[in-house]
PDB file with SEQRES, HELIX, SHEET and CRYST1 records, atoms N, CA, C and O in Angstrom:
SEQRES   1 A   67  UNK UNK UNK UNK UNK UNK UNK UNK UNK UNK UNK UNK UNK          
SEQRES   2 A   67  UNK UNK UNK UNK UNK UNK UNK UNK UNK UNK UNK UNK UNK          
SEQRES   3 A   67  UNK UNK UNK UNK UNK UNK UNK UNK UNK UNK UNK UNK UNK          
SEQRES   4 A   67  UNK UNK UNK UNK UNK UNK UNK UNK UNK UNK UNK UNK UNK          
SEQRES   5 A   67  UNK UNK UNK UNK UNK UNK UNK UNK UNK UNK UNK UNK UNK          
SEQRES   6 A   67  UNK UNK                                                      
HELIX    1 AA1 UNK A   11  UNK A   14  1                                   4    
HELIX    2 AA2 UNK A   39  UNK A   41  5                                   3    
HELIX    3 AA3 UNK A   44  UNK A   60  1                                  17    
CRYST1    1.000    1.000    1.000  90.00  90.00  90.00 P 1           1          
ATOM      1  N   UNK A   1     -21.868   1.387  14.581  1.00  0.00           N  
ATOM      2  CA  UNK A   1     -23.155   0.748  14.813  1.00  0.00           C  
ATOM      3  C   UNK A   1     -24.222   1.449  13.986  1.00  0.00           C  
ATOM      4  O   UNK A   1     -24.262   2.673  14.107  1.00  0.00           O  
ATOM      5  N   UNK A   2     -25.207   0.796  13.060  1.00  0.00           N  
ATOM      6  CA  UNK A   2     -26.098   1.372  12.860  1.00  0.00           C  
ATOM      7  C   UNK A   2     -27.130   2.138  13.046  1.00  0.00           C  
ATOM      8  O   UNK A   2     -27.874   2.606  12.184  1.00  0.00           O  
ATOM      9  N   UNK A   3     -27.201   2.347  14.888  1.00  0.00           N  
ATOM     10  CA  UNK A   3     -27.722   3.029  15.406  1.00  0.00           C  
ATOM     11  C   UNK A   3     -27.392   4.388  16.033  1.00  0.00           C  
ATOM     12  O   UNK A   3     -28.104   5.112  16.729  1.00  0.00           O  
ATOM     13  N   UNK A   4     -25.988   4.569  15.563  1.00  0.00           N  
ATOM     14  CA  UNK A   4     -25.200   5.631  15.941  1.00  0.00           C  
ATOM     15  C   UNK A   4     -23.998   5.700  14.797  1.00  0.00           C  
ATOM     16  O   UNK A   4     -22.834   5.489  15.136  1.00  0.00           O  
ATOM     17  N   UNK A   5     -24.351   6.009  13.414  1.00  0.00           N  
ATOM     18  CA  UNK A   5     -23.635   5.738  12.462  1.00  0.00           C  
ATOM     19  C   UNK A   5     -22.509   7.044  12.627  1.00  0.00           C  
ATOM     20  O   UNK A   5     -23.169   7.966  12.148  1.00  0.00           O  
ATOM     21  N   UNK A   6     -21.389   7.545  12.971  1.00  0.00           N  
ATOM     22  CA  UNK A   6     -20.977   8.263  12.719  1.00  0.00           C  
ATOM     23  C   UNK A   6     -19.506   7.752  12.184  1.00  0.00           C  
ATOM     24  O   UNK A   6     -18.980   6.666  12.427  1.00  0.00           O  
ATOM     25  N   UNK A   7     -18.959   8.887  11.347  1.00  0.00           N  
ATOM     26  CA  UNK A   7     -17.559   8.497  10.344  1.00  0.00           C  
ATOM     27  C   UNK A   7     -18.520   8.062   8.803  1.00  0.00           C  
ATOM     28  O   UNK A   7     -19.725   7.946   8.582  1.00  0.00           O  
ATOM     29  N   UNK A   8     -17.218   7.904   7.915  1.00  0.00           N  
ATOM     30  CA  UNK A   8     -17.821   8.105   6.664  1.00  0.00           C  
ATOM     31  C   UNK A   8     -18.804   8.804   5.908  1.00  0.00           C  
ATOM     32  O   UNK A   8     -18.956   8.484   4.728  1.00  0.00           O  
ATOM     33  N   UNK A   9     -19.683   9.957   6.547  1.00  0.00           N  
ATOM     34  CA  UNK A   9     -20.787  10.503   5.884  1.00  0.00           C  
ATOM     35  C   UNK A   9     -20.869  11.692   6.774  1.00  0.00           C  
ATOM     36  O   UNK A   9     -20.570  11.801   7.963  1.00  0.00           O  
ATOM     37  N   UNK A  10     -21.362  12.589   5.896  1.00  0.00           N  
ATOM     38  CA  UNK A  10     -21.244  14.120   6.458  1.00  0.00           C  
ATOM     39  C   UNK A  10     -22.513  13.655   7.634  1.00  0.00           C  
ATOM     40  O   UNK A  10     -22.694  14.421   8.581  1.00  0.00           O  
ATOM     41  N   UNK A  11     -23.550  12.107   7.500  1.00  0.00           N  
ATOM     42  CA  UNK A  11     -24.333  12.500   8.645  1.00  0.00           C  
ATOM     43  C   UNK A  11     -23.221  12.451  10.163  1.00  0.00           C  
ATOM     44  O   UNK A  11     -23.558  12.888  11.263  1.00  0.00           O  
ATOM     45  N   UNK A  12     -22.842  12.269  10.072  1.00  0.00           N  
ATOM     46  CA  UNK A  12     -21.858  12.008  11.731  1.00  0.00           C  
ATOM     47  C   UNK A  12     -21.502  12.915  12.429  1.00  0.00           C  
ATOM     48  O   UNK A  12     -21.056  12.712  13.558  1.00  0.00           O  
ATOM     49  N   UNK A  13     -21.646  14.341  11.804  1.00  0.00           N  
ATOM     50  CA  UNK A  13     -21.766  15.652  12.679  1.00  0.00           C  
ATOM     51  C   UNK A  13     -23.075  15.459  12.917  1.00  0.00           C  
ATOM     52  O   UNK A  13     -23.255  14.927  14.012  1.00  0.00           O  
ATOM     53  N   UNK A  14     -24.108  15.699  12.284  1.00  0.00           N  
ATOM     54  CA  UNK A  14     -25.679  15.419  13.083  1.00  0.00           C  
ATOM     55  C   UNK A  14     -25.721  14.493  13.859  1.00  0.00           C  
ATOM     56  O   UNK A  14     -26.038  14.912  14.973  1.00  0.00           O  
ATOM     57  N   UNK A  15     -25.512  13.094  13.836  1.00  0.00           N  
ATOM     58  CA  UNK A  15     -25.514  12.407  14.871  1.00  0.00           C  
ATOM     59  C   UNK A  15     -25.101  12.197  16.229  1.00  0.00           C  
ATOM     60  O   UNK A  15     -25.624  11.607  17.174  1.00  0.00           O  
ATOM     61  N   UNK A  16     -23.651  13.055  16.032  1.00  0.00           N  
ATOM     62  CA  UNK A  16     -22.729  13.710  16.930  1.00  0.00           C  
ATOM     63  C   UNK A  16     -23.718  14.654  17.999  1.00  0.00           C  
ATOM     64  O   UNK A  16     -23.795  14.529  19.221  1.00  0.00           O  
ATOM     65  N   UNK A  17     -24.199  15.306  17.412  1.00  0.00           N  
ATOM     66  CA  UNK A  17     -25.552  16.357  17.892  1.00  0.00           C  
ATOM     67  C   UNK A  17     -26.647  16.107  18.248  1.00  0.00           C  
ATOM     68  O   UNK A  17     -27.400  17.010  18.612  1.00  0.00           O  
ATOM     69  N   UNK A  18     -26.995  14.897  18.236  1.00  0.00           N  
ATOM     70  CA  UNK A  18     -28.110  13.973  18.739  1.00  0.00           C  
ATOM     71  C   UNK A  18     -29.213  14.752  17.470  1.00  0.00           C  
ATOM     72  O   UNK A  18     -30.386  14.759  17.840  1.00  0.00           O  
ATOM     73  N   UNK A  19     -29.084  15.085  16.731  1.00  0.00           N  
ATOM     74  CA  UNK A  19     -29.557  15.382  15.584  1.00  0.00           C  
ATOM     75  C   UNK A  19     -30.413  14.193  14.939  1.00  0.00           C  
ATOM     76  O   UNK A  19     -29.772  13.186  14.638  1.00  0.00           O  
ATOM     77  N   UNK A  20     -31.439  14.196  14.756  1.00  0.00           N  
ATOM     78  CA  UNK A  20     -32.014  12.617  14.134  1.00  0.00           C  
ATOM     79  C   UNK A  20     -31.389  12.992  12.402  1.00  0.00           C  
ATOM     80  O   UNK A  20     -31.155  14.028  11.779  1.00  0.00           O  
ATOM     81  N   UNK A  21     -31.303  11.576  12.126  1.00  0.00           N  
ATOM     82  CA  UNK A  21     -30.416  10.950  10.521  1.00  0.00           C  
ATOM     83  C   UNK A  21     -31.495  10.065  10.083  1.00  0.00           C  
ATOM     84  O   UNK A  21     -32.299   9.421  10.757  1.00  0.00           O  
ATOM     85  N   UNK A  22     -31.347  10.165   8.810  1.00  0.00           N  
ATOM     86  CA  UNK A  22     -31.509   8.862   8.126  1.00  0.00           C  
ATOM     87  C   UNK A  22     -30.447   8.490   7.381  1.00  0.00           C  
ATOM     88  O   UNK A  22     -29.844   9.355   6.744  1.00  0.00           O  
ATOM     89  N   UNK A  23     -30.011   7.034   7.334  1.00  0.00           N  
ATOM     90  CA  UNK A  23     -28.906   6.872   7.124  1.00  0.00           C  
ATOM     91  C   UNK A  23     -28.680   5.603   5.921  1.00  0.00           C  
ATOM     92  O   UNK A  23     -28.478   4.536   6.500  1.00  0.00           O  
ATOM     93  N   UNK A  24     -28.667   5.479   4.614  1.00  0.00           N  
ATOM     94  CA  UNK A  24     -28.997   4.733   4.215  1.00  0.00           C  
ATOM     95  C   UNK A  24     -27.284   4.344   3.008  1.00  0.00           C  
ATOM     96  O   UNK A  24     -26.608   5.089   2.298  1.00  0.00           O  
ATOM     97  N   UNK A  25     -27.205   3.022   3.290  1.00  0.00           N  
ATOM     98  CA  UNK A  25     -25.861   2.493   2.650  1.00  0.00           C  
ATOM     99  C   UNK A  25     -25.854   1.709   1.883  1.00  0.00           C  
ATOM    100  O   UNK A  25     -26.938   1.133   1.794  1.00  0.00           O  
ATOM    101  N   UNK A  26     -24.783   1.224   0.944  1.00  0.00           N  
ATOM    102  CA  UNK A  26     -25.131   0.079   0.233  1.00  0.00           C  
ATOM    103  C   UNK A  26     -23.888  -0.804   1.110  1.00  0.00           C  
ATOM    104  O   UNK A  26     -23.432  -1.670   0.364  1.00  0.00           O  
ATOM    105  N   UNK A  27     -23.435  -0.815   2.045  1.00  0.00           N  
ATOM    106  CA  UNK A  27     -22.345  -1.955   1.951  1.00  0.00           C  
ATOM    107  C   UNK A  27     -21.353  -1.558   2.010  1.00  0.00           C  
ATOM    108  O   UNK A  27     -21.463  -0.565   1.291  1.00  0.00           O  
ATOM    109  N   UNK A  28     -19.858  -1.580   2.525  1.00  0.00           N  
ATOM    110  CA  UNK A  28     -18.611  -1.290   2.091  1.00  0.00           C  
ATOM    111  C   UNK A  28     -18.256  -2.204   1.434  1.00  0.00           C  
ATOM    112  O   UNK A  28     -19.022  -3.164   1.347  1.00  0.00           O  
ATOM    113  N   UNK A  29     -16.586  -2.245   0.528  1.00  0.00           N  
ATOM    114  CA  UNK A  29     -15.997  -3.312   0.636  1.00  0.00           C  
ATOM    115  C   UNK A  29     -14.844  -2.533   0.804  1.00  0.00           C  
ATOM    116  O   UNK A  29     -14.733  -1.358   1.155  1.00  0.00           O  
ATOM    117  N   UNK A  30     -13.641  -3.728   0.367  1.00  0.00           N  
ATOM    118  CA  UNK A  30     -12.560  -3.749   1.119  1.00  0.00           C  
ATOM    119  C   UNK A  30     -11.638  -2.044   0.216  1.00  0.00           C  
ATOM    120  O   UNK A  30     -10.426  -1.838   0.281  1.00  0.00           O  
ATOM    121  N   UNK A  31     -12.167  -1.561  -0.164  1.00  0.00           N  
ATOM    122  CA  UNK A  31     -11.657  -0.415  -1.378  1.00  0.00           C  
ATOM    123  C   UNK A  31     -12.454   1.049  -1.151  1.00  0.00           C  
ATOM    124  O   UNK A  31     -12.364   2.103  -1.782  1.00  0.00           O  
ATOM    125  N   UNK A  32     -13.280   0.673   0.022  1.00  0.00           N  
ATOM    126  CA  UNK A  32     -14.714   1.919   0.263  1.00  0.00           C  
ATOM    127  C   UNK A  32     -13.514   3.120   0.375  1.00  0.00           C  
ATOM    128  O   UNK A  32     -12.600   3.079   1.198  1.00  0.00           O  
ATOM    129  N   UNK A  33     -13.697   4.121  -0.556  1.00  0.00           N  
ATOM    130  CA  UNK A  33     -13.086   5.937  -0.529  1.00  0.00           C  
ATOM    131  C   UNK A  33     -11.690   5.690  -0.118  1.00  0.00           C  
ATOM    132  O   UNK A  33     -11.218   6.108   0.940  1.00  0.00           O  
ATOM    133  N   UNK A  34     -10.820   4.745  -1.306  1.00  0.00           N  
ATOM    134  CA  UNK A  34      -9.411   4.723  -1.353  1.00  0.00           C  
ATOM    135  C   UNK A  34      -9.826   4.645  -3.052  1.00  0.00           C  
ATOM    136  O   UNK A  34     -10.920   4.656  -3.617  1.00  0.00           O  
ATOM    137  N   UNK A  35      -8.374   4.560  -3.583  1.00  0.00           N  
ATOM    138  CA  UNK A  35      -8.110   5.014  -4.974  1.00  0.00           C  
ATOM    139  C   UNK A  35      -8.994   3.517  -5.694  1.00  0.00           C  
ATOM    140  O   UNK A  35      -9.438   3.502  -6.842  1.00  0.00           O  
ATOM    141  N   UNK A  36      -9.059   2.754  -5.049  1.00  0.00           N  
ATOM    142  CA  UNK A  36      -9.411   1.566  -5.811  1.00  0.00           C  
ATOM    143  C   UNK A  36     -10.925   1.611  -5.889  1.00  0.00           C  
ATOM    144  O   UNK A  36     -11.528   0.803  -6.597  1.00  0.00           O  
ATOM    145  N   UNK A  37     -11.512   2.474  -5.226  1.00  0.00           N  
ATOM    146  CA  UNK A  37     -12.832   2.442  -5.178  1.00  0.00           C  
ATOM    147  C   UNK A  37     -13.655   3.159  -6.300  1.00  0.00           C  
ATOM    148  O   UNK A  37     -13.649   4.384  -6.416  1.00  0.00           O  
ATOM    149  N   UNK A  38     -14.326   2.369  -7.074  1.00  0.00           N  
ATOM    150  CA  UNK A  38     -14.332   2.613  -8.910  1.00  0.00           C  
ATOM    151  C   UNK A  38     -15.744   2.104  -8.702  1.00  0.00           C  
ATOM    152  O   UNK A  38     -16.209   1.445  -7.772  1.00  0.00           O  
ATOM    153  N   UNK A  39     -16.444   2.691 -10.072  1.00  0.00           N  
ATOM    154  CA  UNK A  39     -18.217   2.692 -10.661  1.00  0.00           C  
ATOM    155  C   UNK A  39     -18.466   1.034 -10.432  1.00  0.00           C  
ATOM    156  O   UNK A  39     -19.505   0.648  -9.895  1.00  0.00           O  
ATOM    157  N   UNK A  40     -17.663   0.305 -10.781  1.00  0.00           N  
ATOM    158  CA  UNK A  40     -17.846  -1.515 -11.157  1.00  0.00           C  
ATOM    159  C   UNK A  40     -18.183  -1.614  -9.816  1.00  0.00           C  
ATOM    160  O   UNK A  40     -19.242  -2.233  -9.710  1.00  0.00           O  
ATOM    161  N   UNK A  41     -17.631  -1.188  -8.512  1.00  0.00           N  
ATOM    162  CA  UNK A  41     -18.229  -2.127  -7.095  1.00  0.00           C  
ATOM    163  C   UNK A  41     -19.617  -1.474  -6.674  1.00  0.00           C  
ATOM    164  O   UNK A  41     -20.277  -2.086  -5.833  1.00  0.00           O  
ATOM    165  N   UNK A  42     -20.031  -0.485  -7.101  1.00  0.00           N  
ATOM    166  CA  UNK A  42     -21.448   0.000  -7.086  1.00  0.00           C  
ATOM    167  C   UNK A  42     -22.424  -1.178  -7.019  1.00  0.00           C  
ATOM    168  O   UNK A  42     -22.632  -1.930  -7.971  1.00  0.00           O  
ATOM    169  N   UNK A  43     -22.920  -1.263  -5.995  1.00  0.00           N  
ATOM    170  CA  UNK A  43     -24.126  -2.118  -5.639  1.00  0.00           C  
ATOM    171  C   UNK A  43     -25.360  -1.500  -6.017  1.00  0.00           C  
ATOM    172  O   UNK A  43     -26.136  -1.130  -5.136  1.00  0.00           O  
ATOM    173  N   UNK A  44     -25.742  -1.283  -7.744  1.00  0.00           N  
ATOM    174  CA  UNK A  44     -26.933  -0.559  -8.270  1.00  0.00           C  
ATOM    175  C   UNK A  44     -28.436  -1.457  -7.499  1.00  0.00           C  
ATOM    176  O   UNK A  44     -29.495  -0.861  -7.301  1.00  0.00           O  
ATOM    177  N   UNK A  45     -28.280  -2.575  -7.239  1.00  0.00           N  
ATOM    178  CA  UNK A  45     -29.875  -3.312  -7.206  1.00  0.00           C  
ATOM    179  C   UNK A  45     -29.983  -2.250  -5.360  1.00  0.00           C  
ATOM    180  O   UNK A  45     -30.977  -1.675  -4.915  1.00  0.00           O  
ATOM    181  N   UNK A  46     -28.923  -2.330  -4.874  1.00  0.00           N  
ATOM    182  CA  UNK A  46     -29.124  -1.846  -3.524  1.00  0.00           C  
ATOM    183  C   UNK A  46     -29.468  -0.542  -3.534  1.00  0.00           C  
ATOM    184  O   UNK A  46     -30.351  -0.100  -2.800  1.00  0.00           O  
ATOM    185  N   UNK A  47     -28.427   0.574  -4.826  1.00  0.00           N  
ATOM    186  CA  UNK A  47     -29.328   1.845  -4.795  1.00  0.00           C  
ATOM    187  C   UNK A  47     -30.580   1.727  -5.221  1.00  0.00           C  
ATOM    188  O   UNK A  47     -31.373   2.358  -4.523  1.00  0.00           O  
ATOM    189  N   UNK A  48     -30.981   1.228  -5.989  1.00  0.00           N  
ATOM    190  CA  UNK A  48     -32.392   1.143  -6.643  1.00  0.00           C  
ATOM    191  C   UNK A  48     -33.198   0.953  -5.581  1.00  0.00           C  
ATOM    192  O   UNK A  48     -34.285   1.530  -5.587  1.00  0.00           O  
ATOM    193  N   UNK A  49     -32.923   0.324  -4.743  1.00  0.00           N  
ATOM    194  CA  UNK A  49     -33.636   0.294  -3.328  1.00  0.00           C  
ATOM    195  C   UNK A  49     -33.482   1.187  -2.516  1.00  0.00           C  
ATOM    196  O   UNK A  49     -34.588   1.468  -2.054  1.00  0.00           O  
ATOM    197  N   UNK A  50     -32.597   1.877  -2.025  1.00  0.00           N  
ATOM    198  CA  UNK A  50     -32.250   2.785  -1.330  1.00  0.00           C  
ATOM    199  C   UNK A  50     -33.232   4.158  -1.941  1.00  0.00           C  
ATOM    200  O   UNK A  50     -33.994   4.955  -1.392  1.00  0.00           O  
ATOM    201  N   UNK A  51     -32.780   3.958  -3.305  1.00  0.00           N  
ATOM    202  CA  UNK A  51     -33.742   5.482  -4.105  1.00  0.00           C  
ATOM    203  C   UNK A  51     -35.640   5.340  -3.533  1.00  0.00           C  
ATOM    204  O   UNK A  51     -36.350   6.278  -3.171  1.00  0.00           O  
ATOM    205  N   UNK A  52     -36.013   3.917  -3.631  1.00  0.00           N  
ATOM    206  CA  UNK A  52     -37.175   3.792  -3.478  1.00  0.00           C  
ATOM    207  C   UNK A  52     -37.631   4.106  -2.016  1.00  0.00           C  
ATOM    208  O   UNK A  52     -38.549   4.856  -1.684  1.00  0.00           O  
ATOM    209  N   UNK A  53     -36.664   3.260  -1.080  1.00  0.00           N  
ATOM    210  CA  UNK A  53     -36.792   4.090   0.130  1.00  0.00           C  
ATOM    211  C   UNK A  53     -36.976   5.242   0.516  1.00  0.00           C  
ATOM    212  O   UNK A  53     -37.915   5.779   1.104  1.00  0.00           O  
ATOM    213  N   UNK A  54     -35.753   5.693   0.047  1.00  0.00           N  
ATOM    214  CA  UNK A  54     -35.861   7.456   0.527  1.00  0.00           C  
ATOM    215  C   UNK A  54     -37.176   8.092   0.272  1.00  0.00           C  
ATOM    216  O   UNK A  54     -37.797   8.845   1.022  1.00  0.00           O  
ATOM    217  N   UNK A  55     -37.583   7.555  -1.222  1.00  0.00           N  
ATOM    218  CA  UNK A  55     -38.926   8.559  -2.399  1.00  0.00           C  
ATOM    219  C   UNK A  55     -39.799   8.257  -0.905  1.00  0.00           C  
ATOM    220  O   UNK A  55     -40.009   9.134  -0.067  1.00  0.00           O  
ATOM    221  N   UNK A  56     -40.193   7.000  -0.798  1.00  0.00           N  
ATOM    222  CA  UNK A  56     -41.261   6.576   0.219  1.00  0.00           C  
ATOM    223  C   UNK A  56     -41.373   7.334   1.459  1.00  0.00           C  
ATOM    224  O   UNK A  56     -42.459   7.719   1.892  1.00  0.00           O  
ATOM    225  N   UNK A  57     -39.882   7.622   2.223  1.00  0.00           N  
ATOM    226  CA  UNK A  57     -39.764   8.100   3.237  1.00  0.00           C  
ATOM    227  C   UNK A  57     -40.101   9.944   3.369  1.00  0.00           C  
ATOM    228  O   UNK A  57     -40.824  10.500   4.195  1.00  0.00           O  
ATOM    229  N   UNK A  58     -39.265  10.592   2.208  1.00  0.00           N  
ATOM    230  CA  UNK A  58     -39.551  11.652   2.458  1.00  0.00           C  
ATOM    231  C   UNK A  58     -40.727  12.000   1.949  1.00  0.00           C  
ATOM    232  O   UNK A  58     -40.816  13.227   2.003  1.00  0.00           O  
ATOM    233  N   UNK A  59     -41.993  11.354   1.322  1.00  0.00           N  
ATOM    234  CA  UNK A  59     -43.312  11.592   1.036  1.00  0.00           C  
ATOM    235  C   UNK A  59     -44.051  11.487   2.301  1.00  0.00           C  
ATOM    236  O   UNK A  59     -45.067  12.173   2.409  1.00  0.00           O  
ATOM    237  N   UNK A  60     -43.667  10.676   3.340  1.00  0.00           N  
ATOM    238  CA  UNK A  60     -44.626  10.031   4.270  1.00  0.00           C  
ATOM    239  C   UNK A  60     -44.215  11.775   5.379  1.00  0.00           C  
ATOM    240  O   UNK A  60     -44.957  12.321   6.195  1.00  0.00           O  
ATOM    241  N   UNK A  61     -42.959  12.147   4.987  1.00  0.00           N  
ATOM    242  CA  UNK A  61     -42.588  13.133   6.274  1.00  0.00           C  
ATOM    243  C   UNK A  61     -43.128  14.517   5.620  1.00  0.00           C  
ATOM    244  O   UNK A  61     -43.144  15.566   6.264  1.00  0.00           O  
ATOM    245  N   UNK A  62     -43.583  14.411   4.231  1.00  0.00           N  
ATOM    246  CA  UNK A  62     -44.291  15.674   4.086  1.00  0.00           C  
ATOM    247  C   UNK A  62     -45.409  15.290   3.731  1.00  0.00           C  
ATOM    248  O   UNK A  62     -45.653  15.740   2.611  1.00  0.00           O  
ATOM    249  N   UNK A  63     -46.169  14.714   4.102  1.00  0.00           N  
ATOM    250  CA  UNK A  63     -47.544  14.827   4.482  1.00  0.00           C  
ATOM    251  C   UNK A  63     -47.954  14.521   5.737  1.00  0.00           C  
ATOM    252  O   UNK A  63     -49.161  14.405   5.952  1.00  0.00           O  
ATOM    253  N   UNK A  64     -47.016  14.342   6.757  1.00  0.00           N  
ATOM    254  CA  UNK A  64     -47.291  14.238   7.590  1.00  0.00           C  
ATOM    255  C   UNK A  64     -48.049  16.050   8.019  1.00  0.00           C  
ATOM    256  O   UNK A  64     -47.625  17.146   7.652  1.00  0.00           O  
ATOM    257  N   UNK A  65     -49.457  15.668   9.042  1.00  0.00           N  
ATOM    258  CA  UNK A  65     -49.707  16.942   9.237  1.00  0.00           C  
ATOM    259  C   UNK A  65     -48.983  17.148  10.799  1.00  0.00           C  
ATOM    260  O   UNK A  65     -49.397  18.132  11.411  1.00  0.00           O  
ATOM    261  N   UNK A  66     -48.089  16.426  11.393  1.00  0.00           N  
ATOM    262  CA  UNK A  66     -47.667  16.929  12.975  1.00  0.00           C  
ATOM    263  C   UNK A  66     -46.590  17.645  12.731  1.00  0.00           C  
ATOM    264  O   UNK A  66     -46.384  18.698  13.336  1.00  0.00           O  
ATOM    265  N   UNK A  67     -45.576  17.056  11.604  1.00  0.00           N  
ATOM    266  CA  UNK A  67     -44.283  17.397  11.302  1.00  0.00           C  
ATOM    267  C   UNK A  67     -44.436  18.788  10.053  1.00  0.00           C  
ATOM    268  O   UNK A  67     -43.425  19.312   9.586  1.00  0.00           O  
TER     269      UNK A  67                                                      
END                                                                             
């Protein structure tokens, strides 16, 4: 569940820990971290988004003055 992402990503020990995540994916398909899983199924328009996210996100958490 996306709200409790654990497996596939080193976040799933933090989450495990009630640890807050950010958790950001492009998608599996049917080849996700087996031998078939190659540069061509890379969903770039989704990282390109994902990159923009993150930039956005971790700017907003360091200027935050509470955090």
């Amino acid at each position: 569940a996306w709200d409790n992402p654990v497996g596939g990503s080193d976040n799933g020990t933090f989450a495990k820990l009630g640890i807050p995540i950010i958790w950001y994916h492009t998608d599996a398909h049917p080849d996700y971290h087996l031998p078939g899983d190659e540069t061509q199924k890379i969903n770039w328009l989704k990282i390109v988004d994902i990159t923009k996210a993150s930039f956005l996100a971790m700017w907003k958490l360091a200027n935050e003055k509470k955090y």
